XYZ file of C-alpha atoms in Angstrom:
404
model
C 42.056 26.640 50.730
C 40.584 27.863 54.044
C 37.648 25.912 55.393
C 34.406 27.808 54.774
C 31.192 25.994 55.621
C 29.102 28.949 54.435
C 29.831 28.193 50.763
C 28.162 24.782 51.018
C 24.682 25.007 49.416
C 21.682 24.858 51.752
C 19.534 21.818 52.415
C 16.965 20.986 49.744
C 13.599 20.704 51.424
C 11.448 17.700 50.619
C 8.422 18.440 48.503
C 5.078 17.762 50.113
C 3.462 14.444 49.295
C 0.351 14.494 47.083
C -2.761 15.319 49.076
C -4.998 12.242 49.121
C -7.968 14.406 50.038
C -7.520 16.558 46.926
C -6.978 13.566 44.687
C -10.124 11.838 46.005
C -12.052 15.024 45.329
C -10.520 15.051 41.841
C -11.680 11.407 41.411
C -15.206 12.378 42.463
C -15.293 15.245 39.940
C -13.932 12.991 37.179
C -16.501 10.286 37.941
C -19.445 12.709 38.005
C -18.361 14.441 34.807
C -17.715 11.122 33.100
C -21.108 9.768 34.172
C -22.943 12.848 32.903
C -21.014 12.832 29.635
C -21.653 9.118 29.020
C -25.340 9.511 29.892
C -25.662 12.427 27.488
C -23.827 10.657 24.652
C -25.365 7.247 25.260
C -27.649 6.131 22.394
C -31.335 6.337 23.284
C -32.120 3.019 21.659
C -29.717 1.170 23.967
C -30.223 0.177 27.570
C -28.124 2.350 29.894
C -27.801 -0.070 32.775
C -25.460 -2.474 31.029
C -21.927 -3.288 32.092
C -20.496 -1.342 29.138
C -22.292 1.760 30.360
C -20.759 1.473 33.842
C -17.336 0.766 32.392
C -17.478 4.047 30.469
C -19.225 5.963 33.243
C -17.140 4.760 36.220
C -14.354 2.413 35.118
C -12.650 4.752 32.653
C -12.435 7.745 35.039
C -11.237 5.526 37.904
C -8.580 3.915 35.688
C -7.507 7.330 34.364
C -7.358 8.658 37.915
C -5.178 5.713 38.975
C -2.781 6.380 36.083
C -2.539 10.111 36.858
C -2.178 9.495 40.587
C 0.521 6.858 40.013
C 2.477 9.229 37.750
C 2.145 12.027 40.305
C 3.310 9.725 43.096
C 6.228 8.520 40.973
C 7.296 12.130 40.345
C 7.097 12.760 44.082
C 9.249 9.704 44.876
C 11.849 10.747 42.275
C 12.035 14.263 43.745
C 12.422 12.799 47.247
C 15.192 10.509 46.049
C 17.034 13.402 44.391
C 16.683 15.732 47.381
C 17.723 13.010 49.847
C 20.720 12.164 47.681
C 21.703 15.837 47.495
C 21.320 16.280 51.258
C 23.298 13.108 51.946
C 26.174 14.345 49.788
C 25.887 17.737 51.457
C 26.195 16.194 54.915
C 29.158 14.172 53.694
C 30.830 17.325 52.363
C 30.209 19.112 55.660
C 31.677 16.193 57.615
C 34.739 16.142 55.347
C 35.197 19.907 55.675
C 34.852 19.740 59.460
C 37.381 16.918 59.598
C 39.736 19.018 57.473
C 39.061 22.030 59.653
C 39.904 20.108 62.812
C 43.496 19.451 61.818
C 46.010 20.931 64.215
C 49.707 21.499 64.804
C 51.831 20.511 67.770
C 53.848 23.169 69.544
C 57.056 21.339 70.419
C 59.092 24.151 71.934
C 59.299 27.896 72.397
C 61.484 30.663 73.736
C 60.369 34.138 74.790
C 62.489 37.205 75.384
C 60.805 40.326 76.721
C 62.927 43.204 78.036
C 60.881 43.726 81.202
C 60.645 40.031 82.138
C 63.513 38.754 84.268
C 62.764 35.073 83.781
C 60.645 33.134 81.321
C 59.647 30.626 83.991
C 55.901 30.572 84.679
C 55.493 33.245 82.012
C 51.773 32.625 81.562
C 51.139 32.903 85.290
C 52.950 36.253 85.344
C 50.677 37.601 82.621
C 47.608 36.317 84.456
C 48.372 38.561 87.435
C 47.016 42.082 87.033
C 50.321 43.606 88.147
C 52.527 40.634 87.330
C 53.930 42.140 84.138
C 53.671 45.865 83.457
C 55.328 48.150 80.952
C 58.122 50.138 82.601
C 57.560 53.862 83.070
C 60.111 55.990 81.222
C 60.411 59.778 81.376
C 60.321 61.362 77.931
C 63.297 63.715 77.760
C 61.608 66.023 75.254
C 58.153 66.420 76.771
C 59.023 65.433 80.366
C 55.948 63.213 80.302
C 55.887 59.641 81.527
C 55.779 57.031 78.769
C 55.244 53.308 79.161
C 57.442 51.268 76.865
C 59.881 48.376 76.991
C 63.147 47.941 75.121
C 66.180 45.728 75.563
C 69.193 46.986 77.493
C 71.330 47.289 74.340
C 69.185 50.126 72.972
C 72.175 52.319 72.137
C 73.727 49.778 69.761
C 73.025 49.566 66.001
C 69.675 47.983 65.185
C 71.283 45.323 62.987
C 73.541 44.128 65.798
C 70.612 44.058 68.217
C 68.494 41.967 65.836
C 71.272 39.423 65.307
C 71.922 39.258 69.046
C 68.279 38.478 69.875
C 68.109 35.807 67.161
C 71.264 34.230 68.596
C 69.722 34.196 72.066
C 66.651 32.436 70.681
C 68.669 29.799 68.828
C 70.928 28.882 71.748
C 67.956 28.357 74.035
C 68.166 24.875 75.532
C 64.582 23.897 74.686
C 64.884 25.084 71.085
C 68.193 23.282 70.565
C 66.801 20.116 72.113
C 63.909 20.030 69.643
C 66.117 20.912 66.662
C 68.405 17.975 67.426
C 65.413 15.598 67.309
C 64.574 16.482 63.707
C 64.991 13.640 61.250
C 67.331 14.202 58.307
C 64.544 13.283 55.882
C 62.079 15.766 57.377
C 61.059 18.892 55.501
C 62.171 21.787 57.705
C 61.513 25.464 57.156
C 62.838 28.369 59.196
C 60.861 31.608 59.027
C 62.792 34.704 60.088
C 60.461 37.585 60.787
C 61.904 40.987 61.658
C 59.760 43.940 62.702
C 62.014 46.988 62.564
C 61.899 50.659 61.656
C 65.236 50.214 59.882
C 65.552 48.740 56.402
C 67.318 45.379 56.321
C 70.158 45.614 53.834
C 71.548 42.661 51.901
C 74.528 42.580 54.249
C 72.194 42.408 57.252
C 70.179 39.583 55.709
C 73.396 37.733 54.907
C 74.665 38.213 58.467
C 71.404 36.883 59.923
C 71.502 33.925 57.530
C 75.063 33.116 58.616
C 73.948 33.340 62.241
C 70.968 31.003 61.795
C 72.466 28.473 59.364
C 74.859 26.657 61.753
C 72.179 26.367 64.467
C 69.508 24.623 62.387
C 69.550 21.328 60.452
C 71.698 21.643 57.311
C 68.788 20.713 55.031
C 66.493 23.389 56.508
C 65.139 26.059 54.196
C 65.641 29.554 55.626
C 63.081 32.157 54.544
C 62.907 35.855 55.430
C 59.253 36.864 55.558
C 57.661 39.807 57.310
C 54.257 38.753 55.948
C 54.185 35.261 57.469
C 51.209 34.964 59.783
C 48.159 32.954 60.756
C 47.042 32.865 57.117
C 50.102 30.758 56.343
C 49.373 28.483 59.314
C 45.860 28.007 57.944
C 47.254 27.130 54.511
C 49.845 24.776 55.998
C 47.110 22.739 57.665
C 45.675 22.093 54.194
C 49.016 20.868 52.884
C 50.762 19.266 55.835
C 53.120 17.285 53.610
C 54.748 20.549 52.498
C 56.405 21.053 55.898
C 57.157 18.598 58.688
C 58.737 21.039 61.129
C 58.499 24.816 61.177
C 60.750 27.098 63.225
C 59.562 30.684 63.552
C 62.015 33.346 64.722
C 60.089 36.586 65.211
C 61.812 39.713 66.502
C 60.712 43.296 67.024
C 63.619 45.708 67.424
C 63.187 49.426 66.752
C 65.605 52.305 66.944
C 62.864 54.365 68.567
C 60.113 52.843 70.682
C 56.911 54.862 71.031
C 54.692 55.133 74.056
C 52.713 51.927 74.577
C 55.080 49.805 72.485
C 57.570 47.133 73.417
C 60.372 45.092 71.927
C 60.196 41.310 71.897
C 61.780 38.180 70.484
C 60.157 34.744 70.309
C 60.919 31.363 68.792
C 58.409 28.572 68.189
C 58.776 25.066 66.793
C 55.679 23.559 65.198
C 55.281 19.973 64.034
C 52.599 18.493 61.810
C 51.283 14.972 61.402
C 49.945 14.011 57.934
C 47.678 11.402 59.498
C 46.455 13.976 62.039
C 47.029 11.503 64.833
C 46.851 12.621 68.433
C 50.208 14.301 68.899
C 51.696 13.659 72.323
C 54.998 14.717 73.856
C 54.298 18.308 72.937
C 53.447 21.481 74.782
C 50.103 22.229 73.159
C 47.856 21.582 70.188
C 47.399 24.632 67.990
C 44.094 24.324 66.165
C 43.167 25.895 62.864
C 42.810 29.693 63.042
C 39.644 31.326 61.747
C 39.656 34.800 60.223
C 36.961 37.232 61.266
C 34.829 38.744 58.537
C 34.870 42.563 58.214
C 31.680 42.889 60.268
C 33.171 40.746 63.112
C 30.509 38.334 64.361
C 30.491 35.565 66.942
C 29.999 33.034 64.109
C 33.755 33.163 63.521
C 34.372 32.257 67.148
C 31.918 29.392 66.745
C 33.889 28.063 63.779
C 37.166 28.336 65.698
C 35.605 26.391 68.575
C 34.391 23.775 66.091
C 37.919 23.391 64.685
C 39.188 23.093 68.265
C 36.630 20.399 69.128
C 35.457 22.356 72.134
C 32.555 24.455 73.389
C 32.553 27.980 74.741
C 31.808 26.610 78.224
C 35.049 24.611 78.127
C 37.239 27.644 77.415
C 39.350 28.491 80.449
C 40.819 31.823 79.337
C 40.381 34.346 76.543
C 43.621 35.916 75.316
C 43.396 39.177 73.382
C 46.458 40.284 71.429
C 47.127 43.337 69.285
C 43.891 44.946 70.504
C 43.781 48.137 72.557
C 41.711 48.351 75.734
C 38.837 50.367 74.256
C 38.495 48.067 71.265
C 38.690 44.971 73.477
C 35.947 46.258 75.779
C 33.714 47.065 72.835
C 34.192 43.626 71.295
C 33.515 41.762 74.532
C 30.362 43.581 75.550
C 28.877 43.964 72.077
C 28.841 40.210 71.527
C 30.952 40.470 68.363
C 33.585 38.005 69.623
C 31.621 35.849 72.025
C 27.933 35.354 72.609
C 26.543 37.835 75.157
C 25.319 34.894 77.241
C 28.919 33.704 77.795
C 29.443 35.955 80.790
C 32.289 33.872 82.226
C 34.779 34.907 79.533
C 33.948 38.588 79.927
C 35.518 38.447 83.375
C 38.165 35.892 82.481
C 40.203 37.478 79.713
C 43.718 38.866 79.454
C 44.715 41.696 77.134
C 48.333 40.915 76.300
C 49.054 44.419 75.002
C 48.466 45.830 78.482
C 51.461 43.800 79.691
C 53.788 43.592 76.698
C 52.908 46.733 74.787
C 52.390 46.753 71.038
C 54.920 44.209 69.757
C 53.918 44.254 66.102
C 54.561 41.087 64.106
C 55.429 39.137 67.261
C 51.893 39.576 68.642
C 50.130 36.345 67.491
C 53.138 34.162 68.311
C 53.419 35.496 71.869
C 49.667 34.980 72.309
C 49.975 31.332 71.250
C 52.925 30.801 73.605
C 51.095 32.316 76.572
C 47.966 30.247 75.927
C 50.076 27.103 75.551
C 52.036 27.725 78.729
C 49.159 27.151 81.135
C 49.393 23.348 81.239
C 48.814 22.699 84.922
C 45.529 21.035 83.955
C 43.952 20.215 80.596
C 41.803 23.085 79.382
C 41.305 25.019 76.183
C 42.241 28.636 75.643
C 40.768 30.977 73.053
C 43.144 33.403 71.342
C 41.864 36.454 69.469
C 44.725 38.253 67.763
C 45.032 41.134 65.355
C 47.776 40.649 62.775
C 49.930 43.672 61.974
C 50.364 42.667 58.320
C 46.814 43.531 57.260
C 45.060 44.476 60.531
C 42.922 41.347 60.207
C 41.450 39.689 63.272
C 41.922 35.965 63.869
C 40.566 33.494 66.382
C 41.986 30.088 67.320
C 41.867 27.469 70.058
C 45.031 26.454 71.897
C 44.842 23.266 73.942
C 47.769 22.789 76.355
C 48.846 19.183 76.831
C 48.984 18.207 80.486
C 52.487 17.325 81.640
Protein backbone atom coordinates (compact mmCIF):
# COMPACT_ATOMS: atom_id res chain seq x y z
CA UNK A 1 0.00 0.00 0.00
CA UNK A 2 1.45 3.42 -0.93
CA UNK A 3 2.63 5.57 1.94
CA UNK A 4 0.10 8.32 2.66
CA UNK A 5 0.72 10.44 5.73
CA UNK A 6 -2.46 12.44 5.11
CA UNK A 7 -4.68 9.54 6.24
CA UNK A 8 -3.16 9.59 9.73
CA UNK A 9 -5.63 11.31 12.11
CA UNK A 10 -4.68 14.76 13.40
CA UNK A 11 -3.20 15.53 16.79
CA UNK A 12 -5.64 15.58 19.70
CA UNK A 13 -5.24 18.88 21.49
CA UNK A 14 -4.92 18.84 25.25
CA UNK A 15 -7.93 20.14 27.11
CA UNK A 16 -7.37 23.22 29.21
CA UNK A 17 -6.72 22.66 32.89
CA UNK A 18 -9.45 23.70 35.34
CA UNK A 19 -9.33 27.42 36.06
CA UNK A 20 -8.34 27.89 39.70
CA UNK A 21 -9.73 31.41 39.64
CA UNK A 22 -13.18 30.16 38.61
CA UNK A 23 -13.13 27.34 41.13
CA UNK A 24 -12.17 29.72 43.97
CA UNK A 25 -15.03 31.97 42.94
CA UNK A 26 -17.27 28.90 42.94
CA UNK A 27 -16.00 28.10 46.49
CA UNK A 28 -16.82 31.64 47.61
CA UNK A 29 -20.37 31.38 46.21
CA UNK A 30 -20.87 27.96 47.83
CA UNK A 31 -19.62 29.22 51.19
CA UNK A 32 -21.82 32.34 51.15
CA UNK A 33 -24.90 30.41 50.07
CA UNK A 34 -24.23 27.70 52.63
CA UNK A 35 -23.73 30.26 55.40
CA UNK A 36 -26.97 32.07 54.56
CA UNK A 37 -28.90 28.81 54.30
CA UNK A 38 -27.57 27.50 57.63
CA UNK A 39 -28.27 30.83 59.33
CA UNK A 40 -31.82 30.84 58.00
CA UNK A 41 -32.49 27.21 58.99
CA UNK A 42 -30.66 27.37 62.30
CA UNK A 43 -33.00 26.99 65.31
CA UNK A 44 -33.59 30.26 67.14
CA UNK A 45 -33.31 28.63 70.54
CA UNK A 46 -29.75 27.47 69.83
CA UNK A 47 -26.56 29.49 69.90
CA UNK A 48 -25.27 30.11 66.37
CA UNK A 49 -21.61 30.57 67.19
CA UNK A 50 -20.93 26.95 68.05
CA UNK A 51 -18.54 24.65 66.22
CA UNK A 52 -21.44 22.69 64.71
CA UNK A 53 -22.74 25.89 63.15
CA UNK A 54 -19.39 26.62 61.48
CA UNK A 55 -19.05 23.03 60.33
CA UNK A 56 -22.37 23.32 58.49
CA UNK A 57 -21.80 26.89 57.36
CA UNK A 58 -18.17 26.59 56.18
CA UNK A 59 -16.88 23.03 56.55
CA UNK A 60 -19.52 21.30 54.44
CA UNK A 61 -19.22 23.64 51.42
CA UNK A 62 -15.41 23.53 51.57
CA UNK A 63 -15.42 19.72 51.77
CA UNK A 64 -17.96 19.50 48.93
CA UNK A 65 -15.87 21.91 46.88
CA UNK A 66 -12.76 19.78 47.47
CA UNK A 67 -14.61 16.65 46.31
CA UNK A 68 -15.95 18.35 43.16
CA UNK A 69 -12.60 19.96 42.38
CA UNK A 70 -10.77 16.65 42.87
CA UNK A 71 -13.20 14.86 40.54
CA UNK A 72 -12.83 17.62 37.95
CA UNK A 73 -9.04 17.46 38.20
CA UNK A 74 -9.11 13.66 37.91
CA UNK A 75 -11.22 13.92 34.74
CA UNK A 76 -8.72 16.42 33.37
CA UNK A 77 -5.76 14.12 34.13
CA UNK A 78 -7.53 11.15 32.49
CA UNK A 79 -8.23 13.20 29.35
CA UNK A 80 -4.59 14.33 29.25
CA UNK A 81 -3.40 10.75 29.61
CA UNK A 82 -5.68 9.59 26.78
CA UNK A 83 -4.72 12.43 24.44
CA UNK A 84 -1.00 12.01 25.17
CA UNK A 85 -1.28 8.28 24.58
CA UNK A 86 -3.10 8.87 21.29
CA UNK A 87 -0.53 11.44 20.16
CA UNK A 88 2.34 9.17 21.14
CA UNK A 89 0.90 6.32 19.06
CA UNK A 90 0.27 8.78 16.25
CA UNK A 91 3.90 9.91 16.27
CA UNK A 92 4.98 6.28 16.32
CA UNK A 93 2.77 5.53 13.31
CA UNK A 94 4.17 8.53 11.45
CA UNK A 95 7.74 7.44 12.21
CA UNK A 96 6.97 3.90 11.01
CA UNK A 97 5.33 5.20 7.83
CA UNK A 98 8.26 7.53 7.13
CA UNK A 99 10.69 4.67 7.67
CA UNK A 100 8.65 2.56 5.26
CA UNK A 101 8.50 5.45 2.82
CA UNK A 102 12.27 5.87 2.88
CA UNK A 103 12.98 2.44 1.46
CA UNK A 104 14.85 2.53 -1.82
CA UNK A 105 16.17 0.38 -4.64
CA UNK A 106 19.68 0.12 -6.01
CA UNK A 107 20.26 0.68 -9.70
CA UNK A 108 22.95 -1.88 -10.51
CA UNK A 109 23.25 -1.43 -14.26
CA UNK A 110 21.65 0.13 -17.31
CA UNK A 111 21.88 0.35 -21.07
CA UNK A 112 20.47 3.10 -23.28
CA UNK A 113 19.94 3.07 -27.02
CA UNK A 114 18.76 6.26 -28.69
CA UNK A 115 18.89 6.56 -32.49
CA UNK A 116 20.43 10.04 -32.51
CA UNK A 117 23.09 9.32 -29.86
CA UNK A 118 26.34 7.94 -31.22
CA UNK A 119 27.72 6.79 -27.89
CA UNK A 120 26.19 6.20 -24.48
CA UNK A 121 29.31 7.47 -22.73
CA UNK A 122 28.69 10.57 -20.61
CA UNK A 123 25.03 10.39 -21.63
CA UNK A 124 23.84 12.62 -18.79
CA UNK A 125 26.40 15.29 -19.64
CA UNK A 126 25.20 15.29 -23.25
CA UNK A 127 21.63 15.93 -22.14
CA UNK A 128 22.78 18.71 -19.82
CA UNK A 129 24.13 20.70 -22.77
CA UNK A 130 21.48 22.82 -24.47
CA UNK A 131 22.56 21.63 -27.92
CA UNK A 132 24.24 18.41 -26.81
CA UNK A 133 21.38 16.16 -27.91
CA UNK A 134 18.75 17.40 -30.35
CA UNK A 135 16.08 15.66 -32.38
CA UNK A 136 17.17 15.32 -36.01
CA UNK A 137 15.34 17.43 -38.58
CA UNK A 138 13.56 15.34 -41.21
CA UNK A 139 11.72 16.67 -44.26
CA UNK A 140 8.15 15.40 -44.45
CA UNK A 141 7.69 14.04 -47.96
CA UNK A 142 3.95 14.75 -47.98
CA UNK A 143 3.82 18.28 -46.59
CA UNK A 144 7.43 19.29 -47.37
CA UNK A 145 7.61 20.64 -43.83
CA UNK A 146 10.48 20.00 -41.46
CA UNK A 147 9.71 17.52 -38.69
CA UNK A 148 11.87 16.70 -35.69
CA UNK A 149 11.88 13.01 -34.87
CA UNK A 150 14.32 10.19 -34.22
CA UNK A 151 14.13 6.58 -35.36
CA UNK A 152 16.63 3.76 -35.67
CA UNK A 153 18.40 3.14 -38.96
CA UNK A 154 16.46 -0.09 -39.62
CA UNK A 155 13.18 1.80 -40.07
CA UNK A 156 12.29 -0.01 -43.29
CA UNK A 157 12.30 -3.46 -41.68
CA UNK A 158 9.27 -5.15 -40.07
CA UNK A 159 8.43 -3.78 -36.63
CA UNK A 160 8.67 -7.22 -35.02
CA UNK A 161 12.22 -7.74 -36.26
CA UNK A 162 13.22 -4.26 -35.10
CA UNK A 163 11.82 -4.87 -31.60
CA UNK A 164 13.67 -8.17 -31.24
CA UNK A 165 16.88 -6.60 -32.53
CA UNK A 166 16.79 -3.77 -29.97
CA UNK A 167 16.07 -6.21 -27.13
CA UNK A 168 19.04 -8.31 -28.25
CA UNK A 169 21.27 -5.24 -28.24
CA UNK A 170 20.18 -4.46 -24.69
CA UNK A 171 20.80 -7.99 -23.44
CA UNK A 172 24.29 -8.35 -24.92
CA UNK A 173 25.41 -5.09 -23.35
CA UNK A 174 28.53 -5.74 -21.29
CA UNK A 175 27.27 -3.98 -18.15
CA UNK A 176 23.92 -5.77 -18.24
CA UNK A 177 25.53 -9.18 -18.75
CA UNK A 178 28.01 -8.51 -15.97
CA UNK A 179 25.22 -7.82 -13.48
CA UNK A 180 23.12 -10.78 -14.66
CA UNK A 181 26.03 -13.15 -14.06
CA UNK A 182 26.28 -11.95 -10.44
CA UNK A 183 22.73 -13.03 -9.60
CA UNK A 184 22.49 -15.81 -7.06
CA UNK A 185 20.63 -18.97 -8.09
CA UNK A 186 18.36 -18.65 -5.06
CA UNK A 187 17.40 -15.05 -5.83
CA UNK A 188 13.92 -14.16 -7.03
CA UNK A 189 14.42 -12.62 -10.47
CA UNK A 190 11.80 -11.03 -12.67
CA UNK A 191 12.23 -9.73 -16.20
CA UNK A 192 9.72 -7.13 -17.37
CA UNK A 193 9.48 -6.75 -21.15
CA UNK A 194 7.73 -3.54 -22.08
CA UNK A 195 7.02 -2.79 -25.73
CA UNK A 196 5.55 0.50 -26.93
CA UNK A 197 4.51 -0.05 -30.53
CA UNK A 198 1.77 0.94 -32.95
CA UNK A 199 1.69 -2.67 -34.16
CA UNK A 200 -0.12 -5.43 -32.30
CA UNK A 201 2.19 -8.06 -30.83
CA UNK A 202 1.03 -11.45 -32.05
CA UNK A 203 1.56 -14.69 -30.16
CA UNK A 204 4.38 -15.58 -32.55
CA UNK A 205 6.07 -12.24 -31.82
CA UNK A 206 5.76 -12.73 -28.07
CA UNK A 207 7.16 -16.25 -28.42
CA UNK A 208 10.07 -14.98 -30.52
CA UNK A 209 10.89 -12.29 -27.95
CA UNK A 210 10.66 -14.85 -25.14
CA UNK A 211 13.07 -17.15 -26.99
CA UNK A 212 15.42 -14.20 -27.48
CA UNK A 213 15.40 -13.18 -23.80
CA UNK A 214 15.35 -16.62 -22.16
CA UNK A 215 18.95 -17.72 -22.90
CA UNK A 216 20.37 -14.34 -21.80
CA UNK A 217 18.85 -14.24 -18.31
CA UNK A 218 19.15 -16.63 -15.35
CA UNK A 219 17.21 -19.85 -16.03
CA UNK A 220 15.02 -19.37 -12.95
CA UNK A 221 13.99 -15.83 -13.96
CA UNK A 222 10.32 -15.12 -14.50
CA UNK A 223 9.69 -13.33 -17.81
CA UNK A 224 6.63 -11.07 -17.90
CA UNK A 225 5.26 -9.02 -20.80
CA UNK A 226 3.66 -5.89 -19.38
CA UNK A 227 2.93 -2.60 -21.09
CA UNK A 228 1.36 -1.29 -17.87
CA UNK A 229 4.42 -1.73 -15.63
CA UNK A 230 5.44 1.64 -14.24
CA UNK A 231 6.32 3.64 -11.16
CA UNK A 232 3.18 2.36 -9.42
CA UNK A 233 4.69 -1.12 -9.49
CA UNK A 234 8.00 0.21 -8.16
CA UNK A 235 6.08 1.82 -5.30
CA UNK A 236 4.32 -1.47 -4.55
CA UNK A 237 7.58 -3.43 -4.77
CA UNK A 238 9.11 -1.28 -2.05
CA UNK A 239 6.31 -2.44 0.26
CA UNK A 240 7.01 -6.09 -0.49
CA UNK A 241 10.72 -6.31 -1.16
CA UNK A 242 10.81 -10.06 -0.50
CA UNK A 243 8.69 -10.61 -3.62
CA UNK A 244 11.59 -9.71 -5.93
CA UNK A 245 15.33 -9.63 -5.32
CA UNK A 246 16.41 -8.47 -8.77
CA UNK A 247 14.33 -6.81 -11.46
CA UNK A 248 15.40 -6.42 -15.09
CA UNK A 249 13.33 -3.98 -17.13
CA UNK A 250 13.58 -4.09 -20.93
CA UNK A 251 11.59 -1.16 -22.32
CA UNK A 252 11.45 -0.48 -26.05
CA UNK A 253 9.57 2.00 -28.20
CA UNK A 254 9.49 1.03 -31.88
CA UNK A 255 6.82 2.40 -34.21
CA UNK A 256 6.17 1.85 -37.88
CA UNK A 257 5.45 5.56 -38.20
CA UNK A 258 7.06 8.18 -35.97
CA UNK A 259 5.22 11.49 -35.64
CA UNK A 260 6.73 14.92 -35.32
CA UNK A 261 8.25 15.43 -31.87
CA UNK A 262 8.51 11.70 -31.15
CA UNK A 263 11.47 9.38 -30.91
CA UNK A 264 12.31 5.71 -30.68
CA UNK A 265 14.28 4.36 -27.74
CA UNK A 266 15.37 1.20 -25.98
CA UNK A 267 16.58 0.96 -22.38
CA UNK A 268 17.47 -1.75 -19.90
CA UNK A 269 17.72 -1.34 -16.13
CA UNK A 270 18.65 -3.74 -13.35
CA UNK A 271 17.25 -2.96 -9.91
CA UNK A 272 18.16 -4.71 -6.67
CA UNK A 273 16.38 -4.58 -3.33
CA UNK A 274 17.55 -5.21 0.21
CA UNK A 275 14.95 -6.56 2.68
CA UNK A 276 16.86 -5.03 5.58
CA UNK A 277 17.06 -1.71 3.70
CA UNK A 278 20.76 -1.50 4.44
CA UNK A 279 22.90 1.09 2.73
CA UNK A 280 23.41 -0.45 -0.69
CA UNK A 281 26.90 0.15 -2.05
CA UNK A 282 28.56 -0.99 -5.26
CA UNK A 283 25.68 0.39 -7.27
CA UNK A 284 25.13 3.27 -9.63
CA UNK A 285 22.40 5.09 -7.72
CA UNK A 286 19.73 4.80 -5.06
CA UNK A 287 16.22 5.07 -6.46
CA UNK A 288 13.92 6.33 -3.73
CA UNK A 289 10.21 5.75 -3.44
CA UNK A 290 8.17 7.58 -6.11
CA UNK A 291 5.28 9.79 -5.05
CA UNK A 292 2.21 10.25 -7.24
CA UNK A 293 0.86 13.75 -7.71
CA UNK A 294 -2.76 14.35 -6.80
CA UNK A 295 -5.07 15.61 -9.59
CA UNK A 296 -4.66 19.22 -8.46
CA UNK A 297 -0.81 18.91 -8.54
CA UNK A 298 0.63 20.63 -5.47
CA UNK A 299 4.13 21.03 -4.10
CA UNK A 300 3.14 18.82 -1.13
CA UNK A 301 3.80 15.79 -3.34
CA UNK A 302 7.31 17.04 -4.03
CA UNK A 303 7.77 17.50 -0.29
CA UNK A 304 6.81 13.88 0.32
CA UNK A 305 9.19 12.67 -2.40
CA UNK A 306 11.99 14.69 -0.79
CA UNK A 307 11.09 13.16 2.58
CA UNK A 308 11.32 9.65 1.12
CA UNK A 309 14.67 10.62 -0.41
CA UNK A 310 15.99 11.94 2.92
CA UNK A 311 16.90 15.25 1.34
CA UNK A 312 15.83 18.88 1.19
CA UNK A 313 14.97 21.01 -1.81
CA UNK A 314 18.19 22.99 -1.29
CA UNK A 315 20.22 19.80 -1.73
CA UNK A 316 18.71 18.97 -5.13
CA UNK A 317 21.29 19.46 -7.87
CA UNK A 318 19.08 19.05 -10.95
CA UNK A 319 15.40 18.76 -11.80
CA UNK A 320 14.62 16.31 -14.60
CA UNK A 321 11.27 16.64 -16.37
CA UNK A 322 10.12 13.73 -18.52
CA UNK A 323 7.01 13.21 -20.62
CA UNK A 324 6.06 16.88 -20.20
CA UNK A 325 5.90 19.34 -23.08
CA UNK A 326 7.60 22.73 -22.85
CA UNK A 327 4.45 24.77 -22.21
CA UNK A 328 3.26 22.45 -19.47
CA UNK A 329 6.72 22.36 -17.88
CA UNK A 330 6.95 26.16 -17.81
CA UNK A 331 3.51 26.44 -16.25
CA UNK A 332 4.33 23.89 -13.55
CA UNK A 333 7.64 25.50 -12.63
CA UNK A 334 6.45 29.08 -12.36
CA UNK A 335 3.07 28.35 -10.80
CA UNK A 336 4.67 26.62 -7.82
CA UNK A 337 2.73 23.39 -8.43
CA UNK A 338 5.88 21.23 -8.53
CA UNK A 339 8.30 23.19 -6.38
CA UNK A 340 7.85 26.02 -3.94
CA UNK A 341 8.05 29.43 -5.65
CA UNK A 342 10.88 30.36 -3.28
CA UNK A 343 13.10 27.59 -4.72
CA UNK A 344 14.38 29.76 -7.54
CA UNK A 345 17.52 27.70 -8.10
CA UNK A 346 15.65 24.76 -9.65
CA UNK A 347 13.70 27.00 -12.00
CA UNK A 348 16.96 27.75 -13.79
CA UNK A 349 18.48 24.33 -13.24
CA UNK A 350 16.11 21.89 -14.90
CA UNK A 351 16.27 19.71 -18.00
CA UNK A 352 13.25 18.76 -20.08
CA UNK A 353 14.17 15.35 -21.46
CA UNK A 354 11.49 15.44 -24.16
CA UNK A 355 13.24 18.38 -25.81
CA UNK A 356 16.23 16.10 -26.44
CA UNK A 357 14.75 12.63 -26.88
CA UNK A 358 11.28 13.40 -28.17
CA UNK A 359 8.19 11.67 -26.84
CA UNK A 360 9.37 8.12 -26.12
CA UNK A 361 6.18 6.81 -24.55
CA UNK A 362 6.55 3.99 -22.03
CA UNK A 363 10.33 4.39 -21.96
CA UNK A 364 10.05 7.92 -20.52
CA UNK A 365 10.35 7.31 -16.73
CA UNK A 366 13.12 4.73 -17.14
CA UNK A 367 15.26 7.05 -19.28
CA UNK A 368 14.69 9.84 -16.74
CA UNK A 369 15.94 7.61 -13.92
CA UNK A 370 19.00 6.58 -15.95
CA UNK A 371 19.91 10.18 -16.79
CA UNK A 372 19.54 11.30 -13.17
CA UNK A 373 21.62 8.34 -12.00
CA UNK A 374 24.37 8.94 -14.52
CA UNK A 375 25.65 12.18 -13.00
CA UNK A 376 27.86 10.60 -10.33
CA UNK A 377 30.90 12.85 -10.50
CA UNK A 378 30.01 14.06 -7.01
CA UNK A 379 27.34 13.00 -4.52
CA UNK A 380 24.16 14.99 -5.03
CA UNK A 381 20.46 14.29 -5.30
CA UNK A 382 18.38 14.70 -8.42
CA UNK A 383 14.63 15.21 -8.57
CA UNK A 384 12.73 13.45 -11.35
CA UNK A 385 9.22 14.50 -12.34
CA UNK A 386 7.82 12.14 -14.95
CA UNK A 387 4.48 11.67 -16.63
CA UNK A 388 3.60 8.02 -17.23
CA UNK A 389 2.02 7.16 -20.57
CA UNK A 390 -0.14 4.40 -19.08
CA UNK A 391 -2.56 6.72 -17.29
CA UNK A 392 -1.08 10.21 -17.83
CA UNK A 393 -0.31 10.38 -14.10
CA UNK A 394 2.51 12.55 -12.81
CA UNK A 395 5.14 11.11 -10.48
CA UNK A 396 8.01 12.56 -8.50
CA UNK A 397 11.03 10.74 -7.07
CA UNK A 398 14.54 11.37 -5.79
CA UNK A 399 17.53 9.71 -7.45
CA UNK A 400 20.79 9.77 -5.52
CA UNK A 401 23.85 8.81 -7.59
CA UNK A 402 26.51 6.90 -5.68
CA UNK A 403 29.93 8.49 -6.04
CA UNK A 404 32.42 6.24 -7.82
